Short mmCIF file of C-alpha atoms in Angstrom, two decimals:
data_model
loop_
_atom_site.label_atom_id
_atom_site.label_comp_id
_atom_site.label_asym_id
_atom_site.label_seq_id
_atom_site.Cartn_x
_atom_site.Cartn_y
_atom_site.Cartn_z
CA UNK A 18 -0.45 0.32 -0.04
CA UNK A 19 1.34 3.47 -0.92
CA UNK A 20 1.89 5.68 1.82
CA UNK A 21 0.26 8.80 2.95
CA UNK A 22 -2.86 8.17 0.32
CA UNK A 23 -5.37 10.19 2.71
CA UNK A 24 -2.62 13.40 2.13
CA UNK A 25 -2.24 12.90 -1.44
CA UNK A 26 -5.93 13.05 -1.89
CA UNK A 27 -6.80 15.77 0.46
CA UNK A 28 -4.03 17.78 -1.83
CA UNK A 29 -5.98 16.93 -5.26
CA UNK A 30 -9.24 17.48 -3.24
CA UNK A 31 -7.41 21.06 -2.43
CA UNK A 32 -5.91 21.36 -6.56
CA UNK A 33 -10.01 20.72 -7.59
CA UNK A 34 -11.31 23.48 -5.18
CA UNK A 35 -8.66 26.00 -6.36
CA UNK A 36 -9.46 25.29 -10.11
CA UNK A 37 -12.98 25.87 -9.04
CA UNK A 38 -12.34 28.72 -7.68
CA UNK A 39 -10.22 30.15 -10.77
CA UNK A 40 -13.37 28.84 -12.90
CA UNK A 41 -15.61 30.71 -11.01
CA UNK A 42 -13.08 34.23 -10.46
CA UNK A 43 -12.51 33.86 -15.24
CA UNK A 44 -16.61 33.78 -14.94
CA UNK A 45 -17.07 36.62 -13.04
CA UNK A 46 -14.71 38.65 -15.66
CA UNK A 47 -16.52 36.79 -18.44
CA UNK A 48 -19.35 38.43 -17.19
CA UNK A 49 -18.22 41.97 -16.14
CA UNK A 50 -17.01 42.85 -19.49
CA UNK A 51 -20.23 41.63 -21.35
CA UNK A 52 -21.90 43.63 -18.82
CA UNK A 53 -19.52 46.81 -19.79
CA UNK A 54 -20.27 46.59 -23.66
CA UNK A 55 -23.84 45.41 -23.25
CA UNK A 56 -24.33 48.35 -20.56
CA UNK A 57 -25.90 45.93 -18.25
CA UNK A 58 -26.06 47.64 -15.07
CA UNK A 59 -28.51 44.72 -13.76
CA UNK A 60 -25.39 41.77 -14.33
CA UNK A 61 -22.68 44.16 -13.14
CA UNK A 62 -24.92 45.18 -9.92
CA UNK A 63 -24.61 40.83 -9.61
CA UNK A 64 -21.63 40.79 -10.12
CA UNK A 65 -20.64 43.15 -7.19
CA UNK A 66 -23.16 41.00 -4.68
CA UNK A 67 -21.27 37.34 -5.78
CA UNK A 68 -18.20 38.40 -4.99
CA UNK A 69 -18.66 37.22 -1.17
CA UNK A 70 -19.25 33.85 -2.65
CA UNK A 71 -15.44 34.27 -3.83
CA UNK A 72 -14.38 35.77 -0.55
CA UNK A 73 -16.13 32.43 0.72
CA UNK A 74 -14.58 30.20 -1.06
CA UNK A 75 -11.19 31.71 -0.36
CA UNK A 76 -12.15 31.10 3.60
CA UNK A 77 -12.50 27.60 2.86
CA UNK A 78 -9.72 27.12 1.20
CA UNK A 79 -6.93 28.70 3.67
CA UNK A 80 -8.76 26.92 6.44
CA UNK A 81 -8.22 23.30 4.73
CA UNK A 82 -4.61 24.52 4.21
CA UNK A 83 -4.07 25.45 7.48
CA UNK A 84 -5.38 22.29 9.22
CA UNK A 85 -3.42 19.92 6.70
CA UNK A 86 -0.24 21.98 7.57
CA UNK A 87 -0.82 21.19 11.03
CA UNK A 88 -2.31 17.71 10.91
CA UNK A 89 0.23 16.28 8.04
CA UNK A 90 3.46 18.63 8.73
CA UNK A 91 4.71 18.78 5.00
CA UNK A 92 8.03 19.14 4.37
CA UNK A 93 9.74 20.16 0.48
CA UNK A 94 7.16 20.12 -2.60
CA UNK A 95 4.14 19.24 -0.44
CA UNK A 96 4.92 22.37 1.60
CA UNK A 97 5.36 24.11 -1.17
CA UNK A 98 2.06 22.69 -2.27
CA UNK A 99 0.63 23.93 0.54
CA UNK A 100 2.23 27.37 0.55
CA UNK A 101 1.35 28.50 -2.74
CA UNK A 102 -2.17 27.11 -2.54
CA UNK A 103 -2.63 30.16 -0.05
CA UNK A 104 -0.67 32.73 -2.12
CA UNK A 105 -3.01 31.43 -5.80
CA UNK A 106 -6.27 32.29 -4.13
CA UNK A 107 -5.29 35.26 -2.58
CA UNK A 108 -4.54 36.29 -6.27
CA UNK A 109 -7.66 34.86 -7.35
CA UNK A 110 -9.67 36.81 -4.73
CA UNK A 111 -7.96 39.79 -5.76
CA UNK A 112 -8.39 39.05 -9.42
CA UNK A 113 -12.44 38.66 -8.63
CA UNK A 114 -12.23 42.20 -7.12
CA UNK A 115 -11.23 43.42 -9.82
CA UNK A 116 -13.68 41.95 -12.18
CA UNK A 117 -16.17 43.77 -9.18
CA UNK A 118 -13.99 47.01 -9.97
CA UNK A 119 -14.97 46.49 -13.85
CA UNK A 120 -18.49 46.74 -12.46
CA UNK A 121 -18.81 49.36 -10.75
CA UNK A 122 -17.38 51.49 -13.47
CA UNK A 123 -20.58 49.91 -15.60
CA UNK A 124 -22.55 51.51 -13.22
CA UNK A 125 -21.29 54.51 -13.36
CA UNK A 126 -20.97 54.66 -16.89
CA UNK A 127 -24.80 53.93 -17.14
CA UNK A 128 -26.73 53.06 -19.61
CA UNK A 129 -26.92 55.91 -21.75
CA UNK A 130 -23.22 57.09 -22.14
CA UNK A 131 -22.17 58.69 -24.93
CA UNK A 132 -18.98 56.86 -25.85
CA UNK A 133 -18.30 53.24 -27.25
CA UNK A 134 -16.58 50.53 -25.40
CA UNK A 135 -12.84 50.83 -26.84
CA UNK A 136 -11.71 47.78 -28.71
CA UNK A 137 -8.49 48.09 -26.44
CA UNK A 138 -10.68 45.76 -23.57
CA UNK A 139 -12.21 43.25 -25.32
CA UNK A 140 -9.16 42.40 -26.93
CA UNK A 141 -7.26 42.69 -23.24
CA UNK A 142 -10.10 40.70 -21.63
CA UNK A 143 -9.54 37.68 -24.30
CA UNK A 144 -6.15 37.55 -23.37
CA UNK A 145 -6.77 37.32 -20.04
CA UNK A 146 -8.94 34.90 -20.68
CA UNK A 147 -6.56 32.63 -22.22
CA UNK A 148 -4.30 33.74 -19.02
CA UNK A 149 -6.48 31.72 -16.91
CA UNK A 150 -6.71 28.78 -18.98
CA UNK A 151 -2.64 28.90 -19.22
CA UNK A 152 -2.09 29.33 -15.34
CA UNK A 153 -4.40 26.47 -15.03
CA UNK A 154 -2.68 24.05 -17.03
CA UNK A 155 0.78 24.96 -15.07
CA UNK A 156 -1.03 24.46 -11.70
CA UNK A 157 -3.02 21.12 -12.16
CA UNK A 158 0.54 20.13 -14.51
CA UNK A 159 2.75 21.48 -11.80
CA UNK A 160 4.56 22.35 -15.29
CA UNK A 161 6.57 25.78 -15.37
CA UNK A 162 6.84 25.86 -19.39
CA UNK A 163 3.22 27.37 -18.74
CA UNK A 164 4.25 29.86 -16.24
CA UNK A 165 6.89 30.80 -19.15
CA UNK A 166 4.29 31.42 -21.18
CA UNK A 167 2.26 33.62 -18.84
CA UNK A 168 5.15 36.26 -18.59
CA UNK A 169 4.93 36.36 -22.49
CA UNK A 170 1.14 36.93 -22.41
CA UNK A 171 1.33 39.37 -19.96
CA UNK A 172 3.74 41.08 -22.00
CA UNK A 173 1.04 41.11 -24.57
CA UNK A 174 -1.42 42.84 -22.11
CA UNK A 175 0.90 45.50 -21.33
CA UNK A 176 1.21 46.57 -24.37
CA UNK A 177 -2.44 46.51 -25.93
CA UNK A 178 -2.75 48.97 -22.21
CA UNK A 179 -0.50 51.14 -23.05
CA UNK A 180 -1.67 51.45 -26.43
CA UNK A 181 -5.53 52.12 -25.16
CA UNK A 182 -4.05 54.62 -22.78
CA UNK A 183 -2.74 56.44 -25.09
CA UNK A 184 -5.35 56.59 -27.54
CA UNK A 185 -7.92 56.81 -24.99
CA UNK A 186 -5.96 60.23 -24.00
CA UNK A 187 -6.28 61.90 -27.29
CA UNK A 188 -9.90 60.82 -27.02
CA UNK A 189 -10.10 62.98 -23.66
CA UNK A 190 -8.02 65.85 -25.46
CA UNK A 191 -10.48 66.12 -28.51
CA UNK A 192 -13.56 65.52 -25.59
CA UNK A 193 -13.29 67.01 -22.50
CA UNK A 194 -16.94 66.74 -22.58
CA UNK A 195 -16.92 62.70 -22.20
CA UNK A 196 -13.53 63.00 -19.39
CA UNK A 197 -15.88 61.42 -16.94
CA UNK A 198 -16.45 58.59 -19.13
CA UNK A 199 -13.14 58.18 -21.04
CA UNK A 200 -11.68 57.56 -17.07
CA UNK A 201 -14.32 55.22 -16.60
CA UNK A 202 -12.57 53.50 -19.82
CA UNK A 203 -9.32 53.83 -18.82
CA UNK A 204 -10.02 52.26 -15.31
CA UNK A 205 -11.13 48.99 -17.17
CA UNK A 206 -8.39 48.66 -18.68
CA UNK A 207 -6.14 49.15 -15.41
CA UNK A 208 -8.16 46.42 -13.98
CA UNK A 209 -8.16 44.03 -16.58
CA UNK A 210 -4.16 45.37 -16.35
CA UNK A 211 -3.48 44.38 -12.54
CA UNK A 212 -5.78 40.53 -13.06
CA UNK A 213 -3.47 39.99 -15.60
CA UNK A 214 -0.24 40.68 -13.13
CA UNK A 215 -1.93 38.34 -10.70
CA UNK A 216 -2.53 35.56 -13.26
CA UNK A 217 1.68 36.21 -13.46
CA UNK A 218 1.73 35.96 -10.11
CA UNK A 219 0.14 32.43 -10.26
CA UNK A 220 3.00 31.66 -12.87
CA UNK A 221 5.67 32.72 -10.45
CA UNK A 222 3.90 30.65 -7.70
CA UNK A 223 4.07 27.30 -9.65
CA UNK A 224 7.72 27.83 -10.81
CA UNK A 225 8.86 28.69 -6.87
CA UNK A 226 6.39 25.01 -5.88
CA UNK A 227 8.73 23.30 -9.14
CA UNK A 228 11.81 24.83 -8.38
CA UNK A 229 12.00 25.43 -5.28
CA UNK A 230 12.94 29.34 -5.38
CA UNK A 231 11.58 32.62 -6.29
CA UNK A 232 11.01 33.88 -9.84
CA UNK A 233 10.92 36.91 -10.86
CA UNK A 234 7.89 36.31 -14.32
CA UNK A 235 7.52 40.23 -14.25
CA UNK A 236 11.26 40.95 -14.91
CA UNK B 1 66.17 59.75 3.50
CA UNK B 2 65.82 59.05 7.77
CA UNK B 3 62.54 59.75 7.15
CA UNK B 4 61.69 58.16 4.52
CA UNK B 5 63.21 54.95 6.09
CA UNK B 6 61.36 55.80 8.84
CA UNK B 7 58.32 56.30 6.41
CA UNK B 8 58.67 52.51 5.29
CA UNK B 9 59.36 51.14 9.11
CA UNK B 10 55.74 52.51 9.46
CA UNK B 11 54.59 51.52 5.95
CA UNK B 12 55.95 48.00 7.04
CA UNK B 13 54.43 47.76 10.41
CA UNK B 14 50.61 48.94 9.04
CA UNK B 15 51.08 46.28 6.59
CA UNK B 16 52.12 42.85 9.13
CA UNK B 17 49.59 44.41 11.27
CA UNK B 18 47.35 43.85 8.45
CA UNK B 19 48.42 40.50 7.85
CA UNK B 20 48.49 39.50 10.85
CA UNK B 21 44.33 40.55 11.36
CA UNK B 22 43.83 38.94 8.39
CA UNK B 23 45.37 35.98 9.32
CA UNK B 24 43.63 35.79 12.64
CA UNK B 25 40.37 36.09 10.88
CA UNK B 26 40.97 33.34 8.28
CA UNK B 27 41.56 31.17 11.42
CA UNK B 28 38.27 31.55 12.96
CA UNK B 29 36.73 30.85 9.73
CA UNK B 30 38.45 27.61 9.62
CA UNK B 31 37.49 26.90 12.96
CA UNK B 32 34.07 27.46 12.10
CA UNK B 33 33.93 24.87 9.48
CA UNK B 34 36.16 22.77 11.51
CA UNK B 35 35.48 18.81 10.90
CA UNK B 36 35.12 16.94 13.78
CA UNK B 37 35.12 13.42 11.97
CA UNK B 38 36.23 12.83 8.40
CA UNK B 39 35.11 9.54 7.28
CA UNK B 40 36.25 8.75 3.56
CA UNK B 41 35.00 5.45 1.47
CA UNK B 42 33.74 3.89 4.63
CA UNK B 43 32.50 0.74 4.35
CA UNK B 44 30.96 -2.45 6.54
CA UNK B 45 30.62 -5.81 6.43
CA UNK B 46 28.48 -7.89 9.60
CA UNK B 47 30.01 -10.79 7.66
CA UNK B 48 29.58 -11.49 4.42
CA UNK B 49 26.57 -8.57 4.58
CA UNK B 50 27.22 -5.50 3.23
CA UNK B 51 26.11 -2.39 5.90
CA UNK B 52 27.72 0.53 4.56
CA UNK B 53 28.68 1.41 1.47
CA UNK B 54 31.78 3.87 0.26
CA UNK B 55 30.62 6.53 2.12
CA UNK B 56 31.97 10.13 2.67
CA UNK B 57 30.74 12.13 5.00
CA UNK B 58 32.85 15.27 6.98
CA UNK B 59 30.45 16.09 10.64
CA UNK B 60 30.79 19.58 11.80
CA UNK B 61 32.17 20.99 14.89
CA UNK B 62 30.39 22.55 17.29
CA UNK B 63 26.67 21.93 15.07
CA UNK B 64 24.06 18.95 15.65
CA UNK B 65 24.23 16.46 12.61
CA UNK B 66 21.08 14.62 12.19
CA UNK B 67 21.10 10.84 10.59
CA UNK B 68 17.75 10.03 9.17
CA UNK B 69 16.65 6.75 7.07
CA UNK B 70 14.45 4.06 7.54
CA UNK B 71 14.82 0.92 9.84
CA UNK B 72 18.17 -0.78 8.05
CA UNK B 73 19.55 1.67 6.27
CA UNK B 74 22.39 1.45 8.08
CA UNK B 75 22.40 4.87 10.20
CA UNK B 76 22.96 3.77 13.62
CA UNK B 77 25.67 1.47 12.09
CA UNK B 78 27.42 4.45 11.05
CA UNK B 79 27.19 6.18 14.60
CA UNK B 80 28.28 3.21 16.29
CA UNK B 81 31.71 3.06 13.70
CA UNK B 82 32.19 6.62 14.69
CA UNK B 83 33.43 5.35 18.31
CA UNK B 84 34.22 1.54 17.07
CA UNK B 85 31.73 0.60 19.28
CA UNK B 86 30.72 -1.36 16.11
CA UNK B 87 33.26 -3.65 16.64
CA UNK B 88 31.94 -5.36 19.59
CA UNK B 89 30.13 -7.41 17.20
CA UNK B 90 33.18 -10.14 16.30
CA UNK B 91 32.16 -10.72 12.56
CA UNK B 92 31.96 -6.67 11.69
CA UNK B 93 35.21 -5.51 9.05
CA UNK B 94 35.35 -2.10 7.59
CA UNK B 95 37.54 -0.14 5.31
CA UNK B 96 38.23 3.16 4.32
CA UNK B 97 39.25 5.59 6.44
CA UNK B 98 37.82 7.26 10.02
CA UNK B 99 39.50 10.78 10.68
CA UNK B 100 38.16 12.44 14.38
CA UNK B 101 40.35 16.02 15.02
CA UNK B 102 42.51 14.53 12.14
CA UNK B 103 43.68 11.47 13.78
CA UNK B 104 43.01 7.91 12.00
CA UNK B 105 40.62 6.05 14.73
CA UNK B 106 41.74 2.28 13.76
CA UNK B 107 45.35 3.66 13.97
CA UNK B 108 47.15 1.56 16.57
CA UNK B 109 49.22 4.58 18.17
CA UNK B 110 45.52 5.52 20.03
CA UNK B 111 43.68 3.21 22.08
CA UNK B 112 39.65 2.84 21.96
CA UNK B 113 39.41 3.88 25.29
CA UNK B 114 41.12 6.74 24.52
CA UNK B 115 38.56 7.15 21.40
CA UNK B 116 34.95 6.02 23.66
CA UNK B 117 35.70 9.05 26.56
CA UNK B 118 36.13 11.83 23.46
CA UNK B 119 33.00 10.36 21.70
CA UNK B 120 30.40 9.17 24.41
CA UNK B 121 26.89 7.62 23.56
CA UNK B 122 23.39 7.98 24.27
CA UNK B 123 20.85 5.54 23.69
CA UNK B 124 17.71 4.56 22.76
CA UNK B 125 16.53 3.51 25.92
CA UNK B 126 17.80 5.71 29.44
CA UNK B 127 19.99 3.13 30.88
CA UNK B 128 21.30 4.50 34.55
CA UNK B 129 23.21 2.64 36.44
CA UNK B 130 21.15 0.49 39.53
CA UNK B 131 23.19 3.60 41.45
CA UNK B 132 22.16 6.63 42.90
CA UNK B 133 22.00 9.99 41.09
CA UNK B 134 25.34 10.87 42.57
CA UNK B 135 27.40 7.57 41.55
CA UNK B 136 26.34 7.77 38.39
CA UNK B 137 27.44 11.21 37.40
CA UNK B 138 30.53 10.11 39.45
CA UNK B 139 31.39 6.90 37.38
CA UNK B 140 33.61 7.82 35.01
CA UNK B 141 35.02 10.74 36.68
CA UNK B 142 35.96 7.91 39.43
CA UNK B 143 36.98 4.97 36.83
CA UNK B 144 39.60 7.95 35.06
CA UNK B 145 41.15 8.23 38.56
CA UNK B 146 39.17 11.26 40.22
CA UNK B 147 38.74 10.51 43.95
CA UNK B 148 38.75 13.56 45.17
CA UNK B 149 35.10 14.00 46.87
CA UNK B 150 34.83 18.30 45.86
CA UNK B 151 36.57 17.79 42.77
CA UNK B 152 33.33 15.00 41.93
CA UNK B 153 30.98 16.87 43.58
CA UNK B 154 32.02 19.62 41.06
CA UNK B 155 31.89 17.48 37.89
CA UNK B 156 28.16 16.12 39.22
CA UNK B 157 27.04 19.72 39.25
CA UNK B 158 28.29 20.79 36.17
CA UNK B 159 26.97 17.86 34.68
CA UNK B 160 23.70 18.25 35.56
CA UNK B 161 23.86 21.71 35.11
CA UNK B 162 24.62 21.31 31.51
CA UNK B 163 22.32 18.67 30.74
CA UNK B 164 19.33 20.51 32.17
CA UNK B 165 18.51 18.32 35.16
CA UNK B 166 20.44 19.80 37.80
CA UNK B 167 17.10 21.40 39.74
CA UNK B 168 15.41 18.53 39.35
CA UNK B 169 17.22 16.43 40.94
CA UNK B 170 19.62 18.69 43.34
CA UNK B 171 17.88 18.02 46.57
CA UNK B 172 17.63 14.01 45.39
CA UNK B 173 21.13 13.01 44.37
CA UNK B 174 21.45 9.96 46.97
CA UNK B 175 17.95 8.50 45.42
CA UNK B 176 18.51 5.73 42.86
CA UNK B 177 18.23 6.86 39.51
CA UNK B 178 16.14 4.19 38.35
CA UNK B 179 13.05 6.70 40.98
CA UNK B 180 13.11 9.32 38.55
CA UNK B 181 11.26 9.64 34.95
CA UNK B 182 12.43 8.11 31.80
CA UNK B 183 12.89 11.38 30.48
CA UNK B 184 14.51 12.45 33.52
CA UNK B 185 16.97 8.62 33.52
CA UNK B 186 17.62 9.98 30.07
CA UNK B 187 19.04 13.48 31.16
CA UNK B 188 21.26 11.64 33.55
CA UNK B 189 22.43 9.55 30.95
CA UNK B 190 23.65 12.30 29.05
CA UNK B 191 24.48 14.23 32.76
CA UNK B 192 26.72 10.75 32.50
CA UNK B 193 28.11 11.23 29.10
CA UNK B 194 28.98 14.62 29.89
CA UNK B 195 30.80 14.46 33.05
CA UNK B 196 34.14 12.74 31.36
CA UNK B 197 34.61 16.01 29.32
CA UNK B 198 33.79 14.58 25.91
CA UNK B 199 34.25 16.68 22.75
CA UNK B 200 31.60 15.01 20.62
CA UNK B 201 28.42 13.19 21.76
CA UNK B 202 26.81 10.32 19.54
CA UNK B 203 22.54 9.81 20.37
CA UNK B 204 20.97 6.81 18.92
CA UNK B 205 17.02 7.72 18.67
CA UNK B 206 17.96 9.44 22.48
CA UNK B 207 14.22 10.47 22.73
CA UNK B 208 12.25 7.43 21.14
CA UNK B 209 11.26 6.01 24.46
CA UNK B 210 9.98 9.66 25.63
CA UNK B 211 6.56 11.25 26.27
CA UNK B 212 6.43 14.60 23.49
CA UNK B 213 7.35 17.02 26.67
CA UNK B 214 10.53 15.36 27.87
CA UNK B 215 11.46 15.25 24.34
CA UNK B 216 11.03 18.33 23.16
CA UNK B 217 13.05 19.13 26.68
CA UNK B 218 16.24 16.77 25.17
CA UNK B 219 15.97 18.58 22.01
CA UNK B 220 16.07 22.14 23.99
CA UNK B 221 19.09 20.27 25.67
CA UNK B 222 20.69 19.61 22.36
CA UNK B 223 20.84 23.04 20.97
CA UNK B 224 22.40 24.19 24.05
CA UNK B 225 25.34 21.22 24.23
CA UNK B 226 26.35 22.54 20.70
CA UNK B 227 28.00 25.11 21.73
CA UNK B 228 30.68 22.62 23.47
CA UNK B 229 30.15 19.60 22.19
CA UNK B 230 29.67 18.74 18.21
CA UNK B 231 26.80 16.33 18.12
CA UNK B 232 25.30 13.63 15.61
CA UNK B 233 21.89 12.14 16.40
CA UNK B 234 20.48 9.14 14.57
CA UNK B 235 16.50 9.57 14.85
CA UNK B 236 13.71 8.20 13.14
CA UNK B 237 11.10 11.55 13.93
CA UNK B 238 12.25 14.07 10.82
CA UNK B 239 10.24 16.31 12.62
CA UNK B 240 12.97 16.12 14.91
CA UNK B 241 15.72 15.97 12.40
CA UNK B 242 14.54 19.63 10.78
CA UNK B 243 14.19 20.91 14.44
CA UNK B 244 17.37 20.45 15.88
CA UNK B 245 19.92 20.01 13.66
CA UNK B 246 22.10 22.13 11.38
CA UNK B 247 23.16 19.15 8.77
CA UNK B 248 20.78 15.90 8.18
CA UNK B 249 21.95 13.16 6.39
CA UNK B 250 19.46 11.15 4.58
CA UNK B 251 21.22 7.27 4.29
CA UNK B 252 19.27 4.49 1.58
CA UNK B 253 20.15 0.75 1.79
CA UNK B 254 23.70 1.73 3.24
CA UNK B 255 24.46 4.46 1.05
CA UNK B 256 24.75 7.51 2.00
CA UNK B 257 21.70 9.29 -0.35
CA UNK B 258 22.05 12.69 0.86
CA UNK B 259 24.02 15.12 3.15
CA UNK B 260 22.99 18.92 3.18
CA UNK B 261 22.49 22.19 5.30
CA UNK B 262 19.22 20.79 7.44
CA UNK B 263 17.12 23.94 5.72
CA UNK B 264 18.33 22.90 2.13
CA UNK B 265 17.17 19.00 3.24
CA UNK B 266 13.88 19.43 4.55
CA UNK B 267 13.10 22.66 2.03
CA UNK B 268 14.50 21.40 -1.33
CA UNK B 269 15.93 18.05 -1.60
CA UNK B 270 18.36 17.27 -4.71
CA UNK B 271 17.94 13.81 -4.50
CA UNK B 272 13.94 12.31 -5.07
CA UNK B 273 14.48 9.39 -2.84
CA UNK B 274 15.24 12.12 0.25
CA UNK B 275 12.16 14.00 -1.14
CA UNK B 276 10.24 10.96 -1.14
CA UNK B 277 11.57 10.09 2.19
CA UNK B 278 11.16 13.02 4.07
CA UNK B 279 7.66 13.82 2.80
CA UNK B 280 6.53 10.18 3.84
CA UNK B 281 5.99 8.47 0.60
CA UNK B 282 8.18 5.64 0.83
CA UNK B 283 8.04 2.10 -0.83
#
């Protein structure tokens, strides 16, 4: 009989929990971006209301990790698995907060605002969705090649973000009456950019898990 | 000219001083890294069965070195080789070299008794003599010829203090050591080992027969003892190795698989077999 089957099973369950949380967070961003495009204030409000469910899942995962550390006294890779579980969960929770922030922007903009949603928002969001999937693969397979990809994808987002901000600045110069709306657009872009940074952090955490040392993918 | 010469002299002095300083610095660094045991290509057989294979391992001075590994991996054999206790088994053969403070322990120049005076041992089960606490501690010094009561008193108190048990037994030194708890008996055995002023203390699973609180007391004691002694401890309790040792050696099937700083070995071991063993995924 293999040793520590029970502990291994608990680790797998924890992984499944984190994966589920990542799916929830991705969905929150998908809905937040749709709501922004569709001027759907009700949906945006729903995202904000549902955020506490994600916070609760984070708490449950942290509690499980704490119990496993106390009871199983893990070392080496097992210990790193549990440490990064807490860190990844924390990143996911912050990512959900950014989906919530985008929803707040949607509410600020309202249903009748005069501007069209900048196409950069959708483009950045699409890359961010891919990043969540890639991070999930990296996490489930404990494979750092995916973690490296995350760094490249984050660069794409940063580039799109820079371009979009420059264009928005030009728009504000020519349409000073629309500044309040254009600002909400810039904020939303910023939230997606921050969302992606957290996914890059997850890549770094997986690197730490596999290699046992820290690595800055943002460098 | 004179002034120049004077200047030169001064320069020379300064440079000599600097050199001395540097030498001193290097010396103290060397002392810090000094090895109490240097083991090279050690092989050991019980009859035809080989128990240790090509062990190369330097044991650092004034540090706690832990040896971990599954039953039958050779860790106790290795420990008992360091003070040649293993030779009490008549069919034992060894090859390779073990140097204690630079001197070959197998050389005819040195007696086994001399080695064992310097390299003391504490065993798994507390094994005090059926004598008073005082006599347990005074036993070794008496054998070594200490007769004066005042000197013996001093040794007994110092040894018991060093073993962190003086306060618990100072008022009952004439009572039989068997009356003490297991944890206290083990610390008496440690005090007994300290009484003959060893350099190194070998500990063979010293806490495996103790309750958790006594275990922690012995662990605290080990941390104190390393200031004066070099300690090598065989333990089945991996958390204990992680808690108290500076370096850890992992043995498997008579081979030394990995020997590293404890922080490194328990957080990021180099060998997959070490990782499997310390994370309890073995076999």
